[in-house]
PDB file of C-alpha atoms in Angstrom:
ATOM      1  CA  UNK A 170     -34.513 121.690  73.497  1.00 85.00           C
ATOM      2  CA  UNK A 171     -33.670 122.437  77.293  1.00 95.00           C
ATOM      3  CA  UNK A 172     -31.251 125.025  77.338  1.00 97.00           C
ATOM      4  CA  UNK A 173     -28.842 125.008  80.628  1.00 98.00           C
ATOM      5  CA  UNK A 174     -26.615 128.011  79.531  1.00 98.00           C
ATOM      6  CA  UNK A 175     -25.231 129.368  82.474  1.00 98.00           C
ATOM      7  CA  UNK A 176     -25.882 126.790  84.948  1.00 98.00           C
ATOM      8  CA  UNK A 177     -24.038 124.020  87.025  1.00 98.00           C
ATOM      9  CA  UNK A 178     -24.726 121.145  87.862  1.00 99.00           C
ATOM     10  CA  UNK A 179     -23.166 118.330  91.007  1.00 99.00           C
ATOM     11  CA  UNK A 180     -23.764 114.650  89.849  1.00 98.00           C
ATOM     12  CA  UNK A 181     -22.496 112.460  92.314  1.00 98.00           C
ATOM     13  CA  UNK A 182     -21.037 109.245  91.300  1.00 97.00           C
ATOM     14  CA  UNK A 183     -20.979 110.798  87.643  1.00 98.00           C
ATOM     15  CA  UNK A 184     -17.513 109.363  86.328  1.00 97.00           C
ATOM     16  CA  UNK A 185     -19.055 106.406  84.420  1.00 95.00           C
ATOM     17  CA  UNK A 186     -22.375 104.533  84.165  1.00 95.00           C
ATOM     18  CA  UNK A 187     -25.956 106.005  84.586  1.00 97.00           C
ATOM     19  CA  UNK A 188     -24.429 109.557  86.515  1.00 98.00           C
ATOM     20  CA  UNK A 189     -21.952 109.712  83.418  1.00 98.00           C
ATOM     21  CA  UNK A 190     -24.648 109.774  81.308  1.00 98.00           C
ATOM     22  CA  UNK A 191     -26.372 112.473  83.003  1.00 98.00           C
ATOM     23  CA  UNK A 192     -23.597 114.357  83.734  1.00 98.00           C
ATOM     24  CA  UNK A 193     -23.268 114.318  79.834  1.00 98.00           C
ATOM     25  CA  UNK A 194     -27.287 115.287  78.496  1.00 98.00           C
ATOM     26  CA  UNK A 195     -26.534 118.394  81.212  1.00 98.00           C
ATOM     27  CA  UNK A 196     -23.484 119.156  79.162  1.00 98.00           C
ATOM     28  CA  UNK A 197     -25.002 119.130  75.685  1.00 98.00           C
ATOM     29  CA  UNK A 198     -27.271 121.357  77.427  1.00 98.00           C
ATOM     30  CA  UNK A 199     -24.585 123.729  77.967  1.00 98.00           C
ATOM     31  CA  UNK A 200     -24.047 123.304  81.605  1.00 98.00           C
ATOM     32  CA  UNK A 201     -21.272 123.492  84.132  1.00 98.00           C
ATOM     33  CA  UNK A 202     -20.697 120.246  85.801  1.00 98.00           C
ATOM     34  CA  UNK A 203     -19.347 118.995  88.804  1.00 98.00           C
ATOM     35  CA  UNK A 204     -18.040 115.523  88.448  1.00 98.00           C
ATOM     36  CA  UNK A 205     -17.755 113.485  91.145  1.00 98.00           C
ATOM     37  CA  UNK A 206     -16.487 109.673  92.328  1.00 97.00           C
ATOM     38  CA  UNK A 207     -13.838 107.416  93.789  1.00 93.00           C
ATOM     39  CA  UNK A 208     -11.762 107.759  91.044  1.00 94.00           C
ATOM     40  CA  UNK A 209      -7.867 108.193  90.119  1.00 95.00           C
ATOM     41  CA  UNK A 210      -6.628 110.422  88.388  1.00 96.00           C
ATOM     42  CA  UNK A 211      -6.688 109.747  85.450  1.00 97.00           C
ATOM     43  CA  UNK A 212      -9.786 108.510  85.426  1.00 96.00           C
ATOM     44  CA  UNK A 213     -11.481 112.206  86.700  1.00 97.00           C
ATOM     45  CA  UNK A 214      -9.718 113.801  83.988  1.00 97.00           C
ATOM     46  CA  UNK A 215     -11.160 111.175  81.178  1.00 98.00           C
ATOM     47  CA  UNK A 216     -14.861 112.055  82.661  1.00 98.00           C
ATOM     48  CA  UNK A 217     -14.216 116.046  82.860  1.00 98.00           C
ATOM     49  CA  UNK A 218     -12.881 115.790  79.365  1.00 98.00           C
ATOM     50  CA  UNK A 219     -15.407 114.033  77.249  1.00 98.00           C
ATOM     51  CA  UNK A 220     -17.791 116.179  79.486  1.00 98.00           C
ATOM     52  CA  UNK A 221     -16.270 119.437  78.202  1.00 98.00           C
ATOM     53  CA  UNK A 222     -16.065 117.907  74.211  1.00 98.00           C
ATOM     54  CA  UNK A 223     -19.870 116.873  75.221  1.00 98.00           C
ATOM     55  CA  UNK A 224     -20.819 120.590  75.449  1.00 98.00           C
ATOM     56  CA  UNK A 225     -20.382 122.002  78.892  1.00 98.00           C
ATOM     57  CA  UNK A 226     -18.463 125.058  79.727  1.00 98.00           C
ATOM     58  CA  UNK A 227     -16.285 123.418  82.460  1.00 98.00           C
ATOM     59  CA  UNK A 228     -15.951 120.454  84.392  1.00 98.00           C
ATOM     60  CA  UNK A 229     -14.589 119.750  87.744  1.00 98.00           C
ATOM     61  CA  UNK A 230     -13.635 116.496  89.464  1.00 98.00           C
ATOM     62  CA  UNK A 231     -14.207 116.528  93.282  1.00 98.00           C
ATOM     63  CA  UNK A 232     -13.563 113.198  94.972  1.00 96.00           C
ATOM     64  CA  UNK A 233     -15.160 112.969  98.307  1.00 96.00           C
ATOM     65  CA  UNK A 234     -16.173 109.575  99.967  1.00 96.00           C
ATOM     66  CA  UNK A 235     -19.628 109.348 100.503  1.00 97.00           C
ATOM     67  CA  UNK A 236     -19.776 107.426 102.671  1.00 95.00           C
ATOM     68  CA  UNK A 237     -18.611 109.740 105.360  1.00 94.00           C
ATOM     69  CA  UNK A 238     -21.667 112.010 106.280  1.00 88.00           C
ATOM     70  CA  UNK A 239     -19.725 115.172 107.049  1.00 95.00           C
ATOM     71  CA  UNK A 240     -18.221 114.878 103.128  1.00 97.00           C
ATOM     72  CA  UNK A 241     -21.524 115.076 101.599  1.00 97.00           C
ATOM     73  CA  UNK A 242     -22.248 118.239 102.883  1.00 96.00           C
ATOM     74  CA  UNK A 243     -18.305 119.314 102.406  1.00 97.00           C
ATOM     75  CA  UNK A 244     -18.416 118.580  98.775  1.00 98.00           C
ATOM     76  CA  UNK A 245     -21.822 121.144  98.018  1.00 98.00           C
ATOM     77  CA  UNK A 246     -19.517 123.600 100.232  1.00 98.00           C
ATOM     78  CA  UNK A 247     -16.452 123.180  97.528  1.00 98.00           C
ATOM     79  CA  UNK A 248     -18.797 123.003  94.328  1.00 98.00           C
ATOM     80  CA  UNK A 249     -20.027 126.345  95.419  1.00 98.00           C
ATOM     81  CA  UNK A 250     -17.264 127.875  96.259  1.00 98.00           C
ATOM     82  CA  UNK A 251     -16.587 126.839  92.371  1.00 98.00           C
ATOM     83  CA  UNK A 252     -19.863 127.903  91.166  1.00 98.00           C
ATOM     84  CA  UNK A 253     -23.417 128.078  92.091  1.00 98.00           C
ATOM     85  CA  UNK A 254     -25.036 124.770  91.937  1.00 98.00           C
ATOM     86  CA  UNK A 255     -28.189 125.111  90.287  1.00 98.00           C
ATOM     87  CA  UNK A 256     -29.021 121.331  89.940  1.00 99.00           C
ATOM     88  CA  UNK A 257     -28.321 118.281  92.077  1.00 99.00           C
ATOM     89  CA  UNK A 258     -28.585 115.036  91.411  1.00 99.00           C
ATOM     90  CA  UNK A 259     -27.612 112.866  94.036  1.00 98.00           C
ATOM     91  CA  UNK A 260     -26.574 109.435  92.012  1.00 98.00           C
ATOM     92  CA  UNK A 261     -23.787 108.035  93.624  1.00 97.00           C
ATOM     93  CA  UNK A 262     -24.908 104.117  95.131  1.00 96.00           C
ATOM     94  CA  UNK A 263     -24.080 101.271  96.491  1.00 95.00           C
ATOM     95  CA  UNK A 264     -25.770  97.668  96.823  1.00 93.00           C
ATOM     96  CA  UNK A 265     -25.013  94.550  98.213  1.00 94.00           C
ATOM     97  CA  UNK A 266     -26.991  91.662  98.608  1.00 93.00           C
ATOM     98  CA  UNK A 267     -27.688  88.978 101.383  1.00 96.00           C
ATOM     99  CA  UNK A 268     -30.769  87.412 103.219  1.00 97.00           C
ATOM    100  CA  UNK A 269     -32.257  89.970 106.204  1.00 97.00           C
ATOM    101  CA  UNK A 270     -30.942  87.319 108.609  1.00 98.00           C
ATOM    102  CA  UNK A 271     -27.079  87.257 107.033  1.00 98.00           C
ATOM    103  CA  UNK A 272     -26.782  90.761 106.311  1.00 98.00           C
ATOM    104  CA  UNK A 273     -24.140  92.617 108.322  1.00 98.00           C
ATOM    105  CA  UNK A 274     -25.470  95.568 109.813  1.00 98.00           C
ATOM    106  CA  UNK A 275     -21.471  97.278 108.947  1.00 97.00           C
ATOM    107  CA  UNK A 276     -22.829  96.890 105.223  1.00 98.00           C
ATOM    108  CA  UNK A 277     -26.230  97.731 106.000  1.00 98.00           C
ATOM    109  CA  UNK A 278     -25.058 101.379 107.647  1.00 98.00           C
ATOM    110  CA  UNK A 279     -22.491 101.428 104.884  1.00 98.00           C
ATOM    111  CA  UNK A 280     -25.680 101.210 102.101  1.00 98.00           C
ATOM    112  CA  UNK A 281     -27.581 103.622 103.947  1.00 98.00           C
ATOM    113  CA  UNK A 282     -25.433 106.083 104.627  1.00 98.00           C
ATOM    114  CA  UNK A 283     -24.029 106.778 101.023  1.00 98.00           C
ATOM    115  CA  UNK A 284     -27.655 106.124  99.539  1.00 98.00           C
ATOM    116  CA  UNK A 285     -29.877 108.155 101.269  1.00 98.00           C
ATOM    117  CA  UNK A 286     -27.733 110.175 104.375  1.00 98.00           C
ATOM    118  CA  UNK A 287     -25.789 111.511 101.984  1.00 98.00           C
ATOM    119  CA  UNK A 288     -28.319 112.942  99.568  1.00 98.00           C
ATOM    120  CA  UNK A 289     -29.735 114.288 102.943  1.00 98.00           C
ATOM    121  CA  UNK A 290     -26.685 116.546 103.473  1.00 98.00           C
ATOM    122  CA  UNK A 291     -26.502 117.299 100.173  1.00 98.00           C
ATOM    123  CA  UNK A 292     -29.742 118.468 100.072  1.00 98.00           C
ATOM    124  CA  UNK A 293     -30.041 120.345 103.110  1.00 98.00           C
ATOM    125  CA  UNK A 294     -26.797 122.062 101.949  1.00 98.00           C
ATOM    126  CA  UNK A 295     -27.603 122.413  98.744  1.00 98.00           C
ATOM    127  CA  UNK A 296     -31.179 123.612  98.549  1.00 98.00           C
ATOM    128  CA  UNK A 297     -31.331 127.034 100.648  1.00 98.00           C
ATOM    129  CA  UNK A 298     -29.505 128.760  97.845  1.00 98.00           C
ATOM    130  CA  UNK A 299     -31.624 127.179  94.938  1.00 98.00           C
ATOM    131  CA  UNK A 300     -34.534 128.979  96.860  1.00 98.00           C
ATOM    132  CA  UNK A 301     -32.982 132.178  96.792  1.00 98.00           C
ATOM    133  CA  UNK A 302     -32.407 131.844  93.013  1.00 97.00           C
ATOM    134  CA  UNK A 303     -35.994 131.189  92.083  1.00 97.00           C
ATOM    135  CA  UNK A 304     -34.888 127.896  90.219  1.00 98.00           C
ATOM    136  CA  UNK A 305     -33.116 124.724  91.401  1.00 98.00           C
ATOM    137  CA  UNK A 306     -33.388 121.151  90.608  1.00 98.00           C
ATOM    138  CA  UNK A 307     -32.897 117.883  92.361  1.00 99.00           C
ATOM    139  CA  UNK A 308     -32.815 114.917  91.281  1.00 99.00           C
ATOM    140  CA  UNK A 309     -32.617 111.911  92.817  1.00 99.00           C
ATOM    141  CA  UNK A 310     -32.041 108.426  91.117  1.00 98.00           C
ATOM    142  CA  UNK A 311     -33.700 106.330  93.403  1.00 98.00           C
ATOM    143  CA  UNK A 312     -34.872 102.585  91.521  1.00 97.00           C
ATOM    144  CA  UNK A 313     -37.884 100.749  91.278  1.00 97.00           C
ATOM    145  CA  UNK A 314     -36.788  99.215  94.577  1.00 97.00           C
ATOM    146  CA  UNK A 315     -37.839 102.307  95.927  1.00 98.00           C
ATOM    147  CA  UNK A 316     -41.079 101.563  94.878  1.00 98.00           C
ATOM    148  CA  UNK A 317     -41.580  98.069  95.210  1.00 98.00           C
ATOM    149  CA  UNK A 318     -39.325  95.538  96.838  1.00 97.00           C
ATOM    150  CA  UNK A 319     -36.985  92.098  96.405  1.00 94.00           C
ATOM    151  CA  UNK A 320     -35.478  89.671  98.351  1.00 96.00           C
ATOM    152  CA  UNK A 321     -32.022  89.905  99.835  1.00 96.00           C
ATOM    153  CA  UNK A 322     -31.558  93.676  99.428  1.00 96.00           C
ATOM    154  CA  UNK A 323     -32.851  95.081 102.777  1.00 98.00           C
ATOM    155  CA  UNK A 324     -30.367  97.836 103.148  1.00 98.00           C
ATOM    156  CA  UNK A 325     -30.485  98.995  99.421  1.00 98.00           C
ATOM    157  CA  UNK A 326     -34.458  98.703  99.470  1.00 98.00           C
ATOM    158  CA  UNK A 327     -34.656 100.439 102.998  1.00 98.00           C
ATOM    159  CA  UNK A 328     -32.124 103.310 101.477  1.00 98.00           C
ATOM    160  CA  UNK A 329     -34.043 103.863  98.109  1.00 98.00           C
ATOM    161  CA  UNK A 330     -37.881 103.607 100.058  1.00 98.00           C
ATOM    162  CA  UNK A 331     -36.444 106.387 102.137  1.00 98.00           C
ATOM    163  CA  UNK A 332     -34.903 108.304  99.365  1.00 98.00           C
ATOM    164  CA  UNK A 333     -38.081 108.510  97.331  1.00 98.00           C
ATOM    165  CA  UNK A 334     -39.801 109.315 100.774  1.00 98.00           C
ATOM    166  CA  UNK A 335     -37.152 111.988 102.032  1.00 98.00           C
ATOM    167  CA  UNK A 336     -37.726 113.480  98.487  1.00 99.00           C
ATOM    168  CA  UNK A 337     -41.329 114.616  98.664  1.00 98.00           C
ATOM    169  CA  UNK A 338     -41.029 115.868 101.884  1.00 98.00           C
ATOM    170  CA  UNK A 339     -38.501 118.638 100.400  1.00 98.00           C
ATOM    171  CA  UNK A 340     -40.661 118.774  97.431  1.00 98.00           C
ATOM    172  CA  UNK A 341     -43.361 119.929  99.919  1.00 98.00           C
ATOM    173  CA  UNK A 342     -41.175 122.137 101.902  1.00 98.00           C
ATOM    174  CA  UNK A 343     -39.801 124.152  98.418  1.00 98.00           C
ATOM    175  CA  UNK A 344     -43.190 124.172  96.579  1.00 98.00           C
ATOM    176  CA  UNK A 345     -44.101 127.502  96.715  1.00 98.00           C
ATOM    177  CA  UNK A 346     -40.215 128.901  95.794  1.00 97.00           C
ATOM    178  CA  UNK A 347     -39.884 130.782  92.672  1.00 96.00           C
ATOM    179  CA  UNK A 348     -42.528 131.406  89.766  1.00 96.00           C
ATOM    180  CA  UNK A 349     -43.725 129.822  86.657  1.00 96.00           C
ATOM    181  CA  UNK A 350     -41.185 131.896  84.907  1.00 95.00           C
ATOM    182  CA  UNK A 351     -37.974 131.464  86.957  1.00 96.00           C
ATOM    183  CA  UNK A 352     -38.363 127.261  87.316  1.00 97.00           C
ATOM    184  CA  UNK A 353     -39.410 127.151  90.790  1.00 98.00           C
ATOM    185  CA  UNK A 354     -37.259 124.222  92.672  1.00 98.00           C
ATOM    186  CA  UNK A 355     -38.133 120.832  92.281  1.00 98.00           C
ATOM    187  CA  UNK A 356     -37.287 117.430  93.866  1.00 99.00           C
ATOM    188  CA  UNK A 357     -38.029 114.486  92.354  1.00 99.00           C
ATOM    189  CA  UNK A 358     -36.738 110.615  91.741  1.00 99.00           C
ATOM    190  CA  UNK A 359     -36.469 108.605  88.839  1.00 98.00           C
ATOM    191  CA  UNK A 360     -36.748 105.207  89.300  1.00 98.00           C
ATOM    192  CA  UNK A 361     -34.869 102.788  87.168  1.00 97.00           C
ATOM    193  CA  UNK A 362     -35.733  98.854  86.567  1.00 96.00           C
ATOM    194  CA  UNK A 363     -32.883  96.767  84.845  1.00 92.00           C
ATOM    195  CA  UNK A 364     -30.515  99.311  83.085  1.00 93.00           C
ATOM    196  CA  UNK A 365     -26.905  98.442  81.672  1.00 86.00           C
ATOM    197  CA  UNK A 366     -25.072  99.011  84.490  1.00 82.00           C
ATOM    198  CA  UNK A 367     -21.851  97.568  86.132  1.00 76.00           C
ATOM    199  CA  UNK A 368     -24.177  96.948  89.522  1.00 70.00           C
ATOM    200  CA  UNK A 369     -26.186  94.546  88.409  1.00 78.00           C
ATOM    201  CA  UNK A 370     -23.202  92.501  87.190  1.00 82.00           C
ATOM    202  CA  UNK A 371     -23.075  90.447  89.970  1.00 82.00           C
ATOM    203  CA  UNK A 372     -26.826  89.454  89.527  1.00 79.00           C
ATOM    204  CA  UNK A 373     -26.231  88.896  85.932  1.00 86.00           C
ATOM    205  CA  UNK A 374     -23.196  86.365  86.765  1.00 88.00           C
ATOM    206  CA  UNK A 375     -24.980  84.690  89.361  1.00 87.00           C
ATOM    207  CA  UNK A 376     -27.503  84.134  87.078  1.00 88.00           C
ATOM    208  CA  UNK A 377     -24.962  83.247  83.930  1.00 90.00           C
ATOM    209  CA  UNK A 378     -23.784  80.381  85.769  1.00 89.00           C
ATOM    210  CA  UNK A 379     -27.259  78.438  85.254  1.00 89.00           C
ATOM    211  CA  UNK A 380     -26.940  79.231  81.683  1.00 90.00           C
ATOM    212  CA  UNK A 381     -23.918  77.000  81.450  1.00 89.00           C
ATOM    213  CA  UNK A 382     -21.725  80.938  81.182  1.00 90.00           C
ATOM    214  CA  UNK A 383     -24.096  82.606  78.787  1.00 91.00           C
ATOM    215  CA  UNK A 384     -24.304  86.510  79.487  1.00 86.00           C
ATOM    216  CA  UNK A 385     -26.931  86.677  77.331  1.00 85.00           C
ATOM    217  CA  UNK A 386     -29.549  83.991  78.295  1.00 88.00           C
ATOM    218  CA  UNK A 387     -28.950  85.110  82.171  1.00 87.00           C
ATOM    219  CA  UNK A 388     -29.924  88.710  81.555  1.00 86.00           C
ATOM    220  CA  UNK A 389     -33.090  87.338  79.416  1.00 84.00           C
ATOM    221  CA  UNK A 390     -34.081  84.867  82.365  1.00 86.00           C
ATOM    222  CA  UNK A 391     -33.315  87.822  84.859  1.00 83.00           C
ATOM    223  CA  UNK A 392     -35.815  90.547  82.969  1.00 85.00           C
ATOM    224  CA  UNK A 393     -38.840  87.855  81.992  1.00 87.00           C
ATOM    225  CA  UNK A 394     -39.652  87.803  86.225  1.00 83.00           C
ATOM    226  CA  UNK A 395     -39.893  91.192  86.411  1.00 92.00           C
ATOM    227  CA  UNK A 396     -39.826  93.532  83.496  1.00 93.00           C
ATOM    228  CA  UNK A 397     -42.502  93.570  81.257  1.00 92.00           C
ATOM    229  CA  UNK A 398     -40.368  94.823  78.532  1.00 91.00           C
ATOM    230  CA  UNK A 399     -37.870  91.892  78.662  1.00 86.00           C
ATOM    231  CA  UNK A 400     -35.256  95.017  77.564  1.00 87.00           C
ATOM    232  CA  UNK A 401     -33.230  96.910  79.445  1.00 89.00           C
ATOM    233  CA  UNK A 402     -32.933 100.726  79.459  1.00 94.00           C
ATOM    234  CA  UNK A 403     -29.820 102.780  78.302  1.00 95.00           C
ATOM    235  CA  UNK A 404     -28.094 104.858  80.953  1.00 97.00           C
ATOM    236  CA  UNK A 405     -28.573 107.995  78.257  1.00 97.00           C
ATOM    237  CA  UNK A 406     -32.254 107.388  78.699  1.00 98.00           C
ATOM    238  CA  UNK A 407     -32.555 108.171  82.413  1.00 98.00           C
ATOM    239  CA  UNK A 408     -30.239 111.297  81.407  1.00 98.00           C
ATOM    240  CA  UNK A 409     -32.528 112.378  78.685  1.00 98.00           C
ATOM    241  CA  UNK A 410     -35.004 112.362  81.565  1.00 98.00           C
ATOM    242  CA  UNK A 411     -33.219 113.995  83.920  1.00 98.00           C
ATOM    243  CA  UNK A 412     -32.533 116.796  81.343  1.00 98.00           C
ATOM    244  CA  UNK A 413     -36.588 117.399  80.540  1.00 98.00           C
ATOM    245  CA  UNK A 414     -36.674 117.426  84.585  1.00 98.00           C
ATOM    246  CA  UNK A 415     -34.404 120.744  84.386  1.00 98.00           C
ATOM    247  CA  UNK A 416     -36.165 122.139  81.887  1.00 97.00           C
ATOM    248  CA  UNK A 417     -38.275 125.606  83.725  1.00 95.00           C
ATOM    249  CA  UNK A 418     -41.513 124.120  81.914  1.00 96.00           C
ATOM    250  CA  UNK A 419     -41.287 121.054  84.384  1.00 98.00           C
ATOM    251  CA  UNK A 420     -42.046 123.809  87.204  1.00 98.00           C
ATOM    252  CA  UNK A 421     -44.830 121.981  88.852  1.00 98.00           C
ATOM    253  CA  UNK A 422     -43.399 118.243  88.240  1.00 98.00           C
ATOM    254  CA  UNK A 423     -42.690 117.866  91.997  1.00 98.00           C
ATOM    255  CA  UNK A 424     -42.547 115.604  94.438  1.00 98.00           C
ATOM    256  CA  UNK A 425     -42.536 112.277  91.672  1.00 98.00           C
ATOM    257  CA  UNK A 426     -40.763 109.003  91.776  1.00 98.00           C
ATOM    258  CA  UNK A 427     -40.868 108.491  88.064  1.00 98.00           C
ATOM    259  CA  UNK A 428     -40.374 104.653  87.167  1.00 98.00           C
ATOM    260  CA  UNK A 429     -38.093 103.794  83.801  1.00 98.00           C
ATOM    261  CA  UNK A 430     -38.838 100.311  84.311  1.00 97.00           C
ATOM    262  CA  UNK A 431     -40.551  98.773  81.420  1.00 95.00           C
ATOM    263  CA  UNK A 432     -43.812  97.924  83.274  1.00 96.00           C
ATOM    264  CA  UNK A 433     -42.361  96.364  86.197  1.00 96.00           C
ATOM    265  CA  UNK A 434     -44.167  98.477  88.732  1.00 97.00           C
ATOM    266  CA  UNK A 435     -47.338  98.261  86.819  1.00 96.00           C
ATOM    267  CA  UNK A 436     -47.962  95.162  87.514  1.00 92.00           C
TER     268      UNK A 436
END
C-alpha cells in the first residue's frame, strides 16, 4: 500500500467527479490535500470534510478561477504558504463542443487556457521546490483525446494534445532530480476514455434523444464506436492510478500518457 504520510497534495477541480476521487485515494493514503473548484461554500466544506473522514490529515478549499492565467500560479503560491506541495495534479477541465468552422475562438481561448495554460503555471510554480525535495509528483489527467482525436472538439483536443506534450518535456527537464530512494519527480498523464462523469452528459443526452429518452441505450450506442470495452471506467479507478503514480517505486515511470480507455486507443 502507498503510504503518503506527511505529504500534500493540490488537485485542481477536486470538489466532485474524477479530481474528487483522487483527491480521496491521496487521503486514504494519509495525505494533506488541497481542494480546489468553483464552488460555494458549502459545497468546499462537504469536499474538505469527507476528505478528512477519508483519511487525510487536513484539507483546504482554495477557490481560484482557472481560467485566469495569473491565478494558476497564485493558487501553488497560497497552497504553499499552507504546506509544501509534494504532488500536483492538475485536473480541473473544461469542454465544449462545435464544428472547427462554428467554434468561437472566446471558447476556444477559454478551453485552452484552463486546460493546458494553467497546468503550465502550475507547473512551472510548482515544480522547482519538488526538485529541491528529491520527490514530487505530477499528474496530469489529460484523455484519450490527447492521444487520438474526434470531431467537433478542436479546442479540448488541441488543449489535451498539448498537455500530454507539455508533460514530457518537464518529464525530460526533472529526470535526473532525486534518487531511487527519495522518489525522484515525475510527470506524467493519464488518459481517460468514457468515465462517469458529469462532462460527458451533454454527449450522453444528445445521444438519449435517438433512443426515444433512454439514458441507458445512448451511453451503450455512444461506447460500441469507440471503446472496446463497451463499459465505462469509475472515477475511483483513475484515482487508484494516480495513487500507484505517487508511490517512490514508480521513480522511473516518467514522461507517460497512460490510457484508461478500454482499448480505444489500441485500435
Amino acid at each position: 500500500m502507498t503510504d503518503l504520510t506527511g505529504k500534500a497534495a493540490l488537485v485542481t477541480g477536486s470538489v466532485q467527479g474524477i479530481g474528487f476521487e483522487i483527491a480521496k485515494a491521496l487521503a486514504m493514503a494519509g495525505a494533506s490535500i488541497a481542494v480546489h473548484g468553483l464552488a460555494d461554500a458549502a459545497q468546499a466544506r462537504e469536499a474538505c470534510e469527507a476528505l478528512k473522514a477519508a483519511g487525510a490529515p487536513e484539507a483546504r478549499f482554495f477557490g481560484h478561477d482557472l481560467s485566469d492565467p495569473q491565478a494558476a500560479g497564485d493558487l501553488v503560491k497560497q497552497v504553499a504558504a499552507w504546506t509544501p506541495i509534494d504532488i500536483l495534479v492538475n485536473n480541473a477541465g473544461i469542454q465544449q463542443t462545435a464544428p472547427l468552422a462554428d467554434m468561437d475562438i472566446k471558447v476556444f481561448q477559454r478551453i485552452v487556457t484552463i486546460n493546458l495554460t494553467a497546468a503550465f503555471a502550475t507547473m512551472q510554480a510548482a515544480m522547482p521546490a519538488m526538485a529541491e525535495r528529491g520527490y514530487g509528483r505530477v499528474i496530469n489527467i489529460a484523455s484519450v483525446h490527447g492521444l487520438v482525436a474526434s470531431v467537433n472538439k478542436a479546442p479540448y483536443v488541441a488543449s489535451k494534445f498539448g498537455l500530454v506534450g507539455m508533460s514530457r518535456v518537464a518529464a525530460l527537464e526533472y529526470a535526473t532530480v532525486g534518487t531511487r530512494a527519495s522518489g525522484g519527480v515525475t510527470v506524467n498523464c493519464i488518459c481517460p476514455g468514457w468515465t462517469e462523469t458529469s462532462i460527458l452528459d451533454p454527449q450522453i443526452n444528445a445521444r438519449a434523444a435517438d433512443h426515444d429518452g433512454d439514458r441507458a441505450a445512448a451511453i451503450a450506442d455512444l461506447l460500441s464506436e469507440k471503446q472496446p470495452s463497451r463499459r465505462m471506467s469509475d472515477p475511483a479507478e483513475i484515482g487508484a492510478l494516480a495513487l500507484w503514480l505517487c508511490d517512490p517505486v514508480a521513480h522511473n515511470l516518467t514522461g507517460t500518457a497512460i490510457p484508461v480507455d478500454g482499448g480505444w486507443t489500441a485500435q
